[in-house]
PDB file of C-alpha atoms in Angstrom:
ATOM      1  CA  GLN A  15       0.000   0.000   0.000  1.00 84.00           C
ATOM      2  CA  VAL A  16       0.918   3.636  -0.466  1.00 92.00           C
ATOM      3  CA  GLN A  17       0.166   6.427   1.963  1.00 95.00           C
ATOM      4  CA  LEU A  18       0.120  10.066   0.869  1.00 96.00           C
ATOM      5  CA  VAL A  19       0.059  13.029   3.243  1.00 96.00           C
ATOM      6  CA  GLU A  20      -0.380  16.589   1.990  1.00 97.00           C
ATOM      7  CA  SER A  21       0.729  19.691   3.846  1.00 97.00           C
ATOM      8  CA  GLY A  22       1.374  23.371   3.220  1.00 97.00           C
ATOM      9  CA  GLY A  23      -2.141  24.605   2.596  1.00 97.00           C
ATOM     10  CA  GLY A  24      -3.554  27.700   4.203  1.00 98.00           C
ATOM     11  CA  ARG A  25      -5.018  31.122   3.586  1.00 98.00           C
ATOM     12  CA  VAL A  26      -3.320  33.639   1.323  1.00 98.00           C
ATOM     13  CA  GLN A  27      -4.238  36.924  -0.330  1.00 98.00           C
ATOM     14  CA  PRO A  28      -4.680  37.157  -4.107  1.00 98.00           C
ATOM     15  CA  GLY A  29      -1.291  37.373  -5.773  1.00 98.00           C
ATOM     16  CA  GLY A  30       0.386  35.456  -2.984  1.00 98.00           C
ATOM     17  CA  SER A  31       2.204  32.138  -3.038  1.00 98.00           C
ATOM     18  CA  LEU A  32       2.050  28.774  -1.314  1.00 98.00           C
ATOM     19  CA  ARG A  33       4.027  25.565  -1.618  1.00 98.00           C
ATOM     20  CA  LEU A  34       2.226  22.280  -1.101  1.00 98.00           C
ATOM     21  CA  SER A  35       4.054  19.101  -0.150  1.00 98.00           C
ATOM     22  CA  CYS A  36       3.019  15.475  -0.536  1.00 97.00           C
ATOM     23  CA  ALA A  37       4.989  12.875   1.413  1.00 96.00           C
ATOM     24  CA  ALA A  38       4.692   9.313   0.112  1.00 94.00           C
ATOM     25  CA  SER A  39       5.395   6.171   2.111  1.00 93.00           C
ATOM     26  CA  GLY A  40       4.862   2.448   1.694  1.00 88.00           C
ATOM     27  CA  SER A  41       5.443   0.572  -1.544  1.00 81.00           C
ATOM     28  CA  THR A  42       6.463   3.424  -3.805  1.00 78.00           C
ATOM     29  CA  ARG A  43       8.059   1.325  -6.542  1.00 81.00           C
ATOM     30  CA  ASN A  44       6.809   1.207 -10.111  1.00 85.00           C
ATOM     31  CA  ILE A  45       5.382   4.711  -9.971  1.00 86.00           C
ATOM     32  CA  LEU A  46       3.892   5.803 -13.279  1.00 87.00           C
ATOM     33  CA  SER A  47       3.134   9.374 -12.325  1.00 92.00           C
ATOM     34  CA  MET A  48       2.197  11.684  -9.494  1.00 94.00           C
ATOM     35  CA  GLY A  49      -0.035  14.684  -9.594  1.00 97.00           C
ATOM     36  CA  TRP A  50      -2.106  17.297  -7.875  1.00 98.00           C
ATOM     37  CA  TYR A  51      -5.860  17.579  -8.165  1.00 98.00           C
ATOM     38  CA  ARG A  52      -8.246  20.015  -6.560  1.00 98.00           C
ATOM     39  CA  GLN A  53     -11.915  20.166  -5.679  1.00 98.00           C
ATOM     40  CA  ALA A  54     -13.870  23.325  -4.974  1.00 97.00           C
ATOM     41  CA  PRO A  55     -17.229  23.232  -3.161  1.00 92.00           C
ATOM     42  CA  GLY A  56     -19.964  21.966  -5.452  1.00 93.00           C
ATOM     43  CA  LYS A  57     -17.551  21.058  -8.232  1.00 96.00           C
ATOM     44  CA  GLN A  58     -15.900  17.904  -9.511  1.00 96.00           C
ATOM     45  CA  ARG A  59     -12.312  17.087  -8.704  1.00 97.00           C
ATOM     46  CA  GLU A  60     -10.067  18.395 -11.468  1.00 97.00           C
ATOM     47  CA  LEU A  61      -6.490  17.876 -12.545  1.00 97.00           C
ATOM     48  CA  VAL A  62      -4.027  20.617 -11.650  1.00 98.00           C
ATOM     49  CA  ALA A  63      -0.643  19.177 -12.646  1.00 98.00           C
ATOM     50  CA  THR A  64       1.077  15.836 -13.180  1.00 97.00           C
ATOM     51  CA  ILE A  65       4.649  14.604 -13.400  1.00 96.00           C
ATOM     52  CA  THR A  66       5.650  11.242 -14.881  1.00 92.00           C
ATOM     53  CA  ASN A  67       8.489   8.955 -13.814  1.00 86.00           C
ATOM     54  CA  SER A  68      10.490  10.357 -16.719  1.00 88.00           C
ATOM     55  CA  GLY A  69      10.025  13.906 -15.468  1.00 91.00           C
ATOM     56  CA  SER A  70       7.497  15.084 -18.028  1.00 95.00           C
ATOM     57  CA  THR A  71       4.992  17.571 -16.651  1.00 97.00           C
ATOM     58  CA  ASN A  72       1.503  18.612 -17.616  1.00 98.00           C
ATOM     59  CA  TYR A  73      -0.589  21.491 -16.319  1.00 98.00           C
ATOM     60  CA  ALA A  74      -4.182  22.562 -16.496  1.00 98.00           C
ATOM     61  CA  ASP A  75      -4.574  25.659 -18.651  1.00 98.00           C
ATOM     62  CA  SER A  76      -5.910  27.582 -15.666  1.00 97.00           C
ATOM     63  CA  VAL A  77      -2.632  27.221 -13.732  1.00 98.00           C
ATOM     64  CA  LYS A  78      -0.083  27.135 -16.546  1.00 98.00           C
ATOM     65  CA  GLY A  79       2.671  29.657 -15.966  1.00 98.00           C
ATOM     66  CA  ARG A  80       1.742  30.092 -12.295  1.00 98.00           C
ATOM     67  CA  PHE A  81       2.170  26.628 -10.753  1.00 98.00           C
ATOM     68  CA  THR A  82       5.191  24.321 -10.838  1.00 98.00           C
ATOM     69  CA  ILE A  83       5.151  20.620  -9.964  1.00 98.00           C
ATOM     70  CA  SER A  84       8.341  18.866  -8.855  1.00 97.00           C
ATOM     71  CA  ARG A  85       9.590  15.752  -7.063  1.00 93.00           C
ATOM     72  CA  ASP A  86      12.411  14.940  -4.673  1.00 91.00           C
ATOM     73  CA  ASN A  87      12.920  11.205  -5.125  1.00 83.00           C
ATOM     74  CA  ALA A  88      15.393  10.954  -2.231  1.00 84.00           C
ATOM     75  CA  LYS A  89      12.707  12.236   0.137  1.00 87.00           C
ATOM     76  CA  ASN A  90       9.755  10.574  -1.611  1.00 88.00           C
ATOM     77  CA  THR A  91       8.101  13.965  -1.666  1.00 94.00           C
ATOM     78  CA  MET A  92       6.249  15.885  -4.359  1.00 95.00           C
ATOM     79  CA  TYR A  93       5.724  19.632  -4.358  1.00 97.00           C
ATOM     80  CA  LEU A  94       3.409  22.136  -5.951  1.00 98.00           C
ATOM     81  CA  GLN A  95       4.718  25.687  -5.993  1.00 98.00           C
ATOM     82  CA  MET A  96       1.756  28.022  -6.479  1.00 98.00           C
ATOM     83  CA  ASN A  97       2.413  31.633  -7.424  1.00 98.00           C
ATOM     84  CA  SER A  98       0.122  34.513  -8.383  1.00 98.00           C
ATOM     85  CA  LEU A  99      -2.761  32.818  -6.619  1.00 98.00           C
ATOM     86  CA  LYS A 100      -6.296  33.799  -7.548  1.00 98.00           C
ATOM     87  CA  PRO A 101      -9.584  33.400  -5.643  1.00 98.00           C
ATOM     88  CA  GLU A 102     -10.552  30.800  -8.260  1.00 97.00           C
ATOM     89  CA  ASP A 103      -7.714  28.619  -6.953  1.00 98.00           C
ATOM     90  CA  THR A 104      -9.561  28.129  -3.666  1.00 98.00           C
ATOM     91  CA  ALA A 105     -10.115  24.394  -3.207  1.00 98.00           C
ATOM     92  CA  VAL A 106      -9.032  21.302  -1.366  1.00 98.00           C
ATOM     93  CA  TYR A 107      -5.869  20.075  -3.054  1.00 98.00           C
ATOM     94  CA  TYR A 108      -5.220  16.331  -3.258  1.00 98.00           C
ATOM     95  CA  CYS A 109      -2.043  14.412  -3.943  1.00 97.00           C
ATOM     96  CA  ASN A 110      -2.353  11.504  -6.383  1.00 97.00           C
ATOM     97  CA  LEU A 111       0.002   8.644  -7.187  1.00 95.00           C
ATOM     98  CA  LYS A 112      -0.368   6.107  -9.990  1.00 94.00           C
ATOM     99  CA  ARG A 113       1.663   2.895  -9.951  1.00 91.00           C
ATOM    100  CA  ASN A 114       1.868  -0.321 -11.929  1.00 88.00           C
ATOM    101  CA  LEU A 115       2.752  -3.001  -9.354  1.00 82.00           C
ATOM    102  CA  TRP A 116      -0.385  -5.173  -9.384  1.00 81.00           C
ATOM    103  CA  GLY A 117      -1.709  -3.385 -12.402  1.00 87.00           C
ATOM    104  CA  THR A 118      -2.504   0.293 -12.608  1.00 90.00           C
ATOM    105  CA  GLU A 119      -3.553   1.660  -9.204  1.00 93.00           C
ATOM    106  CA  ASN A 120      -4.463   5.107  -7.900  1.00 94.00           C
ATOM    107  CA  PHE A 121      -3.732   6.407  -4.413  1.00 95.00           C
ATOM    108  CA  TRP A 122      -4.969   9.640  -2.866  1.00 97.00           C
ATOM    109  CA  GLY A 123      -3.996  11.812   0.055  1.00 97.00           C
ATOM    110  CA  GLN A 124      -6.453  13.311   2.524  1.00 97.00           C
ATOM    111  CA  GLY A 125      -6.301  16.778   0.998  1.00 97.00           C
ATOM    112  CA  THR A 126      -5.153  20.181   2.189  1.00 97.00           C
ATOM    113  CA  GLN A 127      -7.244  23.348   2.064  1.00 98.00           C
ATOM    114  CA  VAL A 128      -6.072  26.333   0.042  1.00 98.00           C
ATOM    115  CA  THR A 129      -8.057  29.537   0.462  1.00 98.00           C
ATOM    116  CA  VAL A 130      -7.277  32.638  -1.605  1.00 98.00           C
ATOM    117  CA  SER A 131      -9.153  35.718  -0.443  1.00 97.00           C
ATOM    118  CA  SER A 132      -8.716  39.261   0.806  1.00 92.00           C
TER     119      SER A 132
END
């Protein structure tokens, strides 16, 4: 099993920055990709950014140029640097990990709240 724990969320004013962290533990071999998703009240969970095991990244159009996803393999930790935050970024942010050990599997963290407001 894989356990994912997010941290770094909080409240910030528009234009501010936050860095989210996702610490992974357990059987973290055969990782296909990791990513960040978010869910605002009354809305479906949506993709924010992903990073593959080869280092390729992908971003939602709404965050492109403002957010940066990265990984520190030595620490088994993934990060999401969020700059120029907007009120529309307010959501619970979830860490996701995909692996191919027993077939393709998805694992999710518990989420961390990000609130962007004045």
